[in-house]
Amino acid sequence: MSQAATTTSPDPTLAPGHSYESVTDRIGSIVLQQKHGRNWVFGFAIAFFFVMVLNGAIGYLFLRGVGIWGINVPVAWGFAIVNFVWWIGIGHAGTLISAILLLLRQDWRTSINRFAEAMTLFAVACAGMFPLLHMGRPWMFYWMMPYPDTMRMWPQWRSPLVWDVFAVTTYAIVSAMFWFVGLIPDFATLRDRTQNPWLQKLFGVLSLGWRNSARHWQRFHWAYLLLAGLATPLVVSVHSVVAMDFAAAQVTGWHTTIFPPYFVAGAIFSGFAMVLTLAIPIRAAYGLKDFITMRHLDVMAKVMLAMGLIVAYGYAIEAFMAFYSGSPTERFLTVNRAIGPYWMAYWSLILCNVLVPQLLWFGKIRRSIPLLFIIAIIVNVGMWLERFVIIVISLHRDFVPSKWHMYYPTFWDWATLAGTIGFFLACLFLFARFFPIISMFEMRELVHETAQEPKAHP
Amino acid sequence: MSHQPIQLRILPATPSRTAPKVWRSLDEQGGRDQFYESLYREFPPNASELTDSQSRRDFLKLAGASVALAGLASCTRQPETRLVPYVHPPEEIIPGKPLFYASCAPSDGGRGVGVLVESHEGRPTKIEGNPLHPASLGATDAQTQAAILDLYDPDRSQSYTRNGAVSTWDGFVGSVSPVLEQLAADGGAGLCILTTTLTCPTQGDLLQKVLQRFPKASWHQWSAADHHQRRAGLLRAYDKPVDITYDFSKADVIVSLDCDFLSQFPGALTYARNFIDRRRIRFDQSGLHALNGPVNRLYVMETTPSLAGAMAEHHLPLTPSQLRDFTFTLAGALGVPNAPPTAALPPRQQAMIQLLTQRLTQSRGKCMVLAGETLDEYSHALVHQINHHLGNMGHTVLPRQSVEVQQVNQVQSLSALVAKLQSERCQMLLILEGNPAYDAPGDLHFADVLKTFTLSRPRQGPPPLAIHLSLYQDETSFLCNWHIPAAHWLESWGDLRAFDGTVGLTQPLIAPLYDGKSAIDLLAFFAGIVGKSDYEILRDYWKEHLQTGDFESAWRLALQQGHLPNSTSPLINDLPPASLAAPAPPPAPAGQMELILRPDPCIGDGRQANNGWLQELPKPLTKLTWDNAVLLSPADAKRLNVENGQVVKVAANGSTIQGPVWLFPGHADGCITIHLGYGRAKSGRAGGDFKNQVGFNAYPLATTSALTSAGPATLTPTGQHMELACTQLHQLIDPKHLASQTTNGVQTIPDRDLAPLEEWSELVGKALPAHSKPLSLFPAPEHQWDGHAWGMSIDTGACIGCNACVMACQSENNSPVVGKEQVLMGRQMHWIRIDRYYRGDPADPQQLRTIFQPLMCMHCETAPCELVCPVAATSHSKEGLNEMTYNRCVGTRYCSNNCPYKVRRFNFFQYSDLNTASYKLMHNPNVTVRARGVMEKCTYCVQRINEARIASKVSDQPIPDGAILTACQQVCPTQAIVFGDLHDPPAKVNRLKADGLSYAMLDEQLNTRPRTTYLKRVRWADAQSSEG
Amino acid sequence: MSHQPTPIPAVYGLLARFEDAESLLQACRATRQAGYVKIDAYAPYPLHGLSEALGLGRTAVPLVVLIGAILGATGGFGMLWYSSVIDYPLNIAGRPFNSWQAFIPITFEMAILGAALAAVVGMIALNGLPQPYHPVFNIQRFARASSDEFFLCIESDDPQYDLEKTRQFMLQQHCAQLWEVPA
């Protein structure tokens, strides 16, 4: 990392020659002046089409039952859970960027944390759908939460699924609050800048009457810092709990102590990939190249590389333990992964998550925006495959051979996946259009700091 | 539950025109026809669902009427000549308490098997074996279990039809009587009667009466796939009606020449029990003991792998022609007089011959040789000869007077009928049950003959008339002028001889749902008997034939016990050795494939083709569902370059059919097997019809000269492929790892061989660890309990894989049928799965061995499923049951993922049919009918446990061991399953769990501590010393 | 666009605009030395040193968060323990009723949730938000406080407040502009 850092020092976090006014204006104007262009309409239309596909898929699901999917016994969990874990993982990068990097005083986070957080929210929204949809009787979902039941029944607290419910719900709430708190001063800015009386009222309400007073800032600063401090362990715990959905079960290939850390790493890995996938087009579309500079892309690429290495280590140790432990089922599973009926899934996973990211060792590739974009997408695919490999391959051949069975996704499996992606993008389009996609007050702070001492980074 | 419009159809046995005592509408009271007409129009012929609005309106109208008469049906425990309102309930019936009635099922190929039928408020819901009946001993086969579904099958024929138009019984009587008068005039020369194999004395008697009325009439018999070679062989050997039963309890050595005496064989249930009883063992510190005399040895030569072959110590796969030579050579080697000479056999067979001659001669009078259907009648006769020679007659092989009313060569009998039909000498054809248009041998072209017969218009005399009595509007009914809906055996009176001649009494449990007629009714009509119900006819017959002092009490006792005392057909002690003429023509030329046609192990010869339970029941060895296939050995498949599911053309005896290939490990090379009973052209929703066929029909390949062993056939692969719904593809044990240990000269099969890879060896349990101290992170849990602790022990050594338990479970627990597509997706709903594993090299079928392991919920004490359920829908009862709370389940399916035995089943869709009225009558009221999105699994038949508990509380007595029988345990012919209280030391289940062969599956690795444990199967070495 | 302050009975205070952060910070220090206490400063971003310059004490937010965390944790574990030991004990997979090992994850999540809620609600409440009206917004230029300008306000209910004296004092602080804020 340090070696890599020296190569990038010339890159500024913020292009020179910017004043408080200019940053505020550039970002605020996206919301206030700029009319949404043809591209926005076009992109949103496509995304919205897939939202409709999602509606269709869910409607039919509720009508007929989960049988419309490819799941069976033994493979009782299929795409639904794969997508759930994938989406929640993507969400984590947002929290990580805004929270952990804030604590580590990484000034380069400033220009990407806002939409990273938004991404978190939307990803968690997508993820949150699946645990409900995959239930045999989704209309009973609230039985998983504690409430005054006339039968005095409670959830079964020993089940990792219930841990999941609590972890994910908490995560959603905290992310939302974190996002909103960060937005309050920017809403105030918009309130003060807009000419439109209605927008003024709207932003006035959203900003709760914020007036940039020193006292406000002081408490704001503390609350924001503490939220970041809380979000950091939270994000780790959430994906650890998700990992425990598998690790706490005794299915071979799930029952592994390494899962929590390696799931967290995987989450950050896919999350950063997704941030890159989004940041690259957005900075181009809205001319924010000054704020999201090469340095950002470069640093994110490095984080991706690091996480990729941890994940690769995870795969390696899994395979090693299978043979070292001497457990025959573990050994069989590992062999079955490599040369069983789903060998293609496994090897493409290795290609996407282990081999391709190695390209990021080279500065040239980290700087080539198209390559970076492609690699990011490949990593996203790879991380989806990882969940598929873990869930489906482990289940389809477990302890008793007489009940081995293949799993083939149906049309509705794919439709649901595509639908959630559409939903995610649609939300992002709306966000980019109607919210300040970069935190203005923090940019002003950045202007202030860079003015004081030009090279502002650790 | 009792508000079912269907009950409206419970009519007086013969709807009399006089005003009924109890009436349901003014129309009926007035006795006008419209009422009945409207009744029948409610379900027009073949209309299975109420689709068109017109009939739906009728339906609602009638449904409304039915509410007013809700109770009426409930009292029809037995059909009475009138219906009694429920305001005066019959004394026996206590609502909610089932009653059991002894009856007799025509399974076992038309022979009787005694049963006890469970009846809830007048609705038969479950069939159990009758322990007092010699052909049942408390067990039944899968087909008998499934009969309950036949009874309530909505596709059953529900109306009389005349040339397709709806009619009535009166209409039939009215139009046929005058014709009969005419026929009677010239002695009934034009009357032909076709029945199935008849073992029913009363029907026999009635037939005699009919033949007295029409002296020139002719009686023919045809039951497809009913041991024709065996019958012919007996006739040939003794040229008089003789039947042979076997006493396995006396046999030390059993040699089966392709005879599967464990299934689809007269007396199979009894034989299975006696056979296994001789193999019961105990393995304790002092070693291994045989409990019932020396353990018997089974040697099986077989073409198609069979259940018997799976139990054999030694089995040798042979083609039919090889088998024939083998039989001749064996006879010669044993020194049977004038045994036909044969060429020298290949070394392996020669070695087997030597082994067999040695064993057989060592145990004269204590052995038996059995012949199967692939052998021709000559070889059968020869085998009887062998048994004579070995002095088994009267000891292990028992000749008796035939149990059939008239033992004839049915092939000849049917051919004669066809000849009659073709020459215009036949004017009226009466077909009592059976479906010859579908299952007659191909070369008879029965369907065409029947068609031309019914359509022909002779110059003089009335137009020919064909009358068909059957449960369904099937292929034959379609070609007959008159179709008469038959009453199911659960709806009618009757009597049946068992394989050993014992007369069982068939007692109806419910009035005919669709005003069906029994064969007795119809024969009575033809015999000119009027105004007598089938009950009276039956009773009168036995009144004169039952030699006993007080008939009344004897009769009542007989009805109670389900069979007449000491009515077994007498033994023939002084049976002379068979006289053998020259052997039949030489077998098929080599080089070609030999074709074998067998009844399907599930749906038999096709009569139960429309039974969803049996269609979805995995076939014992191939584990195929919903289809038959061209079965051949992997070696042949390789040679012919065909693979599973590839469609091939099979040409034999001049006709060609198409069907998918299925590789069958252990199948003899050089021959193919096809199961009959599929490809029905007119059956129902499950059995299919000509538009959407289920499986393919192989009867066209059969000929009168070659029925089961159908001679040479040629296979030509086609490009097409077809998906077959097989429930177990992974079962072959890696041939490289055949380590098997030997204890006290006994070669045991370690349970490791129940898994396909050597890696699994440590997994599937070992003998229970001496210290069964729970390993746990947690402190000793506060769940100590000294009440009942239910547990089960399953003896894999006794399990013959017959599937009866699977059916019994489905019937007891209202398990749904899901259909082929769902099975293909791996979603079958059976709570019991009989895992079938192979050991050995598929390339060498002789070394291949088959092992069965019935698998249902293990009720683990540290159940992995419970731990992960987010809503506590599955939790542990004090008595150790792993309980499933359906209405708490939200369907996350996490429990199924975490179940290492994969015994949980999920309702991916709304599988159980909640709309079909008749199914509502069928369901067991003590078991929830599951809804969509809910997980389910074996409950140890908790409803039976609770029943016993209530009883014990009422009587204030403890629950005795054996008082609770789970459905699977109760039906098991070999008593392989034992259930009991682990806290009751003397209980049998504890004795078995203490046995050295007992192990808990996967417990070593996963610490699940299952309540169900297994006894390892012991494969007996062929050494005398091994009989410890 | 300076507009003439017209004598209005109720006055909220005097609002001064400063060109940059530094001069604001100096003005704040000076104002405090002059003994003014009822003062507030406005900056477009959290300006380091501003709270010290104004002599604001430590905020209560951290304490509120701690309390929130403790309540969340105890409440969470309490619920699990009560429901599975007292209210509805069930034998689940032969595990003890109080399987506290399995209760840890939820307890942890509840602690975080409690703390986070406390942080946000606490911050907003202590800031007296939401506040639909505040006098400083009567000055149009004050809108720039949210983008690039810095303000200092001495409120009229300050004991030392005196319109003339205070205005003089303010002018000495080289403020760019000065308004009388109507209440």
Coordinates of N, CA, C and O in Angstrom, one line a residue, chain A residues 173-227:
Chain A
I173 N -31.6 0.9 9.4 CA -32.0 2.1 10.1 C -30.8 3.0 10.3 O -30.8 4.2 10.0
V174 N -29.7 2.5 10.8 CA -28.5 3.3 11.1 C -28.0 4.0 9.8 O -27.7 5.1 9.8
S175 N -27.9 3.2 8.7 CA -27.5 3.8 7.4 C -28.3 4.9 7.0 O -27.9 6.0 6.7
A176 N -29.7 4.7 7.2 CA -30.6 5.8 6.8 C -30.3 7.1 7.6 O -30.2 8.2 7.1
M177 N -30.2 6.9 8.9 CA -29.9 8.0 9.8 C -28.6 8.7 9.4 O -28.5 9.9 9.3
F178 N -27.6 7.9 9.3 CA -26.3 8.4 8.9 C -26.3 9.3 7.7 O -25.9 10.4 7.6
W179 N -27.0 8.8 6.7 CA -27.2 9.5 5.4 C -27.9 10.8 5.6 O -27.5 11.8 5.2
F180 N -29.0 10.7 6.4 CA -29.9 11.9 6.5 C -29.1 12.9 7.3 O -29.1 14.1 6.9
V181 N -28.5 12.6 8.4 CA -27.8 13.5 9.2 C -26.7 14.3 8.4 O -26.6 15.5 8.4
G182 N -26.0 13.5 7.5 CA -25.1 14.1 6.6 C -25.7 15.1 5.7 O -25.1 16.1 5.3
L183 N -27.0 14.9 5.3 CA -27.6 15.7 4.3 C -28.2 17.0 4.9 O -28.4 18.0 4.2
I184 N -28.4 17.0 6.3 CA -29.1 18.2 6.8 C -28.4 19.5 6.4 O -29.0 20.4 5.8
P185 N -27.1 19.7 6.6 CA -26.5 21.0 6.2 C -26.6 21.3 4.7 O -26.8 22.4 4.3
D186 N -26.6 20.2 3.9 CA -26.7 20.4 2.5 C -28.1 20.8 2.1 O -28.3 21.7 1.3
F187 N -29.1 20.2 2.8 CA -30.4 20.7 2.6 C -30.5 22.2 2.9 O -31.1 23.0 2.2
A188 N -29.9 22.6 4.0 CA -29.9 24.0 4.4 C -29.3 24.8 3.2 O -29.9 25.8 2.8
T189 N -28.2 24.4 2.7 CA -27.6 25.1 1.6 C -28.5 25.3 0.4 O -28.8 26.4 -0.1
L190 N -29.2 24.1 0.1 CA -30.1 24.2 -1.1 C -31.3 25.1 -0.7 O -31.7 25.9 -1.6
R191 N -31.7 25.0 0.5 CA -32.8 25.9 0.9 C -32.4 27.4 0.7 O -33.2 28.2 0.1
D192 N -31.2 27.7 1.0 CA -30.8 29.1 0.9 C -30.4 29.5 -0.5 O -30.4 30.7 -0.8
R193 N -30.2 28.5 -1.4 CA -29.8 28.9 -2.7 C -30.9 28.9 -3.7 O -30.9 29.6 -4.7
T194 N -32.0 28.1 -3.5 CA -33.0 28.0 -4.5 C -33.8 29.2 -4.6 O -34.0 30.0 -3.6
Q195 N -34.3 29.5 -5.8 CA -35.2 30.7 -6.0 C -36.6 30.2 -5.9 O -37.5 31.0 -5.6
N196 N -36.9 28.9 -6.2 CA -38.2 28.4 -6.2 C -38.8 28.3 -4.8 O -38.3 27.6 -4.0
P197 N -39.9 29.1 -4.5 CA -40.4 29.1 -3.2 C -40.8 27.7 -2.7 O -40.6 27.4 -1.5
W198 N -41.4 26.9 -3.6 CA -41.8 25.6 -3.1 C -40.6 24.7 -2.7 O -40.6 24.1 -1.6
L199 N -39.6 24.7 -3.6 CA -38.4 23.9 -3.2 C -37.9 24.5 -1.9 O -37.4 23.7 -1.1
Q200 N -37.9 25.8 -1.8 CA -37.4 26.4 -0.6 C -38.1 25.8 0.7 O -37.4 25.4 1.6
K201 N -39.4 25.8 0.6 CA -40.2 25.2 1.7 C -39.7 23.8 1.9 O -39.4 23.3 3.0
L202 N -39.7 23.0 0.8 CA -39.4 21.6 0.9 C -38.0 21.4 1.6 O -37.9 20.8 2.7
F203 N -37.0 22.1 1.1 CA -35.7 21.9 1.7 C -35.6 22.5 3.1 O -35.0 22.0 4.0
G204 N -36.4 23.6 3.3 CA -36.5 24.1 4.6 C -37.0 23.1 5.6 O -36.4 22.9 6.7
V205 N -38.0 22.3 5.3 CA -38.5 21.3 6.2 C -37.4 20.2 6.3 O -37.1 19.8 7.5
L206 N -36.8 19.8 5.2 CA -35.8 18.7 5.3 C -34.6 19.1 6.1 O -34.0 18.3 6.8
S207 N -34.3 20.4 6.1 CA -33.1 20.8 6.8 C -33.5 21.1 8.3 O -32.6 21.6 9.0
L208 N -34.7 21.0 8.6 CA -35.1 21.1 10.0 C -34.8 22.5 10.6 O -34.7 22.7 11.8
G209 N -34.6 23.5 9.7 CA -34.2 24.8 10.2 C -32.8 25.0 10.6 O -32.4 25.7 11.5
W210 N -31.9 24.2 10.0 CA -30.5 24.2 10.3 C -29.9 25.6 9.9 O -30.3 26.2 8.9
R211 N -29.1 26.2 10.8 CA -28.6 27.5 10.5 C -27.1 27.7 10.7 O -26.6 28.8 10.9
N212 N -26.4 26.6 10.5 CA -24.9 26.6 10.5 C -24.3 27.3 11.7 O -23.2 27.8 11.6
S213 N -25.0 27.3 12.8 CA -24.5 27.9 14.0 C -23.4 27.1 14.6 O -23.3 25.9 14.4
A214 N -22.4 27.7 15.3 CA -21.3 27.0 15.9 C -21.8 25.9 16.8 O -21.3 24.8 16.7
R215 N -22.9 26.2 17.5 CA -23.4 25.1 18.4 C -23.9 24.0 17.6 O -23.6 22.8 17.9
H216 N -24.6 24.3 16.5 CA -25.1 23.2 15.7 C -23.9 22.3 15.2 O -23.9 21.1 15.4
W217 N -22.9 23.1 14.7 CA -21.8 22.3 14.1 C -21.1 21.5 15.2 O -20.8 20.3 14.9
Q218 N -21.0 22.0 16.4 CA -20.3 21.2 17.4 C -21.0 19.9 17.7 O -20.4 18.8 17.6
R219 N -22.3 20.0 17.9 CA -23.1 18.8 18.3 C -23.1 17.9 17.0 O -22.9 16.7 17.1
F220 N -23.3 18.5 15.9 CA -23.3 17.8 14.6 C -22.1 17.0 14.5 O -22.1 15.7 14.2
H221 N -21.0 17.6 14.7 CA -19.7 17.0 14.6 C -19.6 15.7 15.4 O -19.3 14.6 15.0
W222 N -20.0 15.9 16.7 CA -19.9 14.8 17.6 C -20.8 13.6 17.2 O -20.4 12.5 17.1
A223 N -22.1 14.0 16.9 CA -23.1 13.0 16.5 C -22.6 12.2 15.3 O -22.5 11.0 15.2
Y224 N -22.0 13.0 14.3 CA -21.6 12.4 13.1 C -20.4 11.4 13.3 O -20.4 10.3 12.9
L225 N -19.5 11.9 14.1 CA -18.3 11.1 14.5 C -18.8 9.8 15.2 O -18.4 8.7 14.8
L226 N -19.7 9.9 16.2 CA -20.1 8.8 16.9 C -20.9 7.8 16.1 O -20.7 6.6 16.1
L227 N -21.7 8.4 15.2 CA -22.4 7.5 14.3 C -21.4 6.7 13.4 O -21.6 5.4 13.3

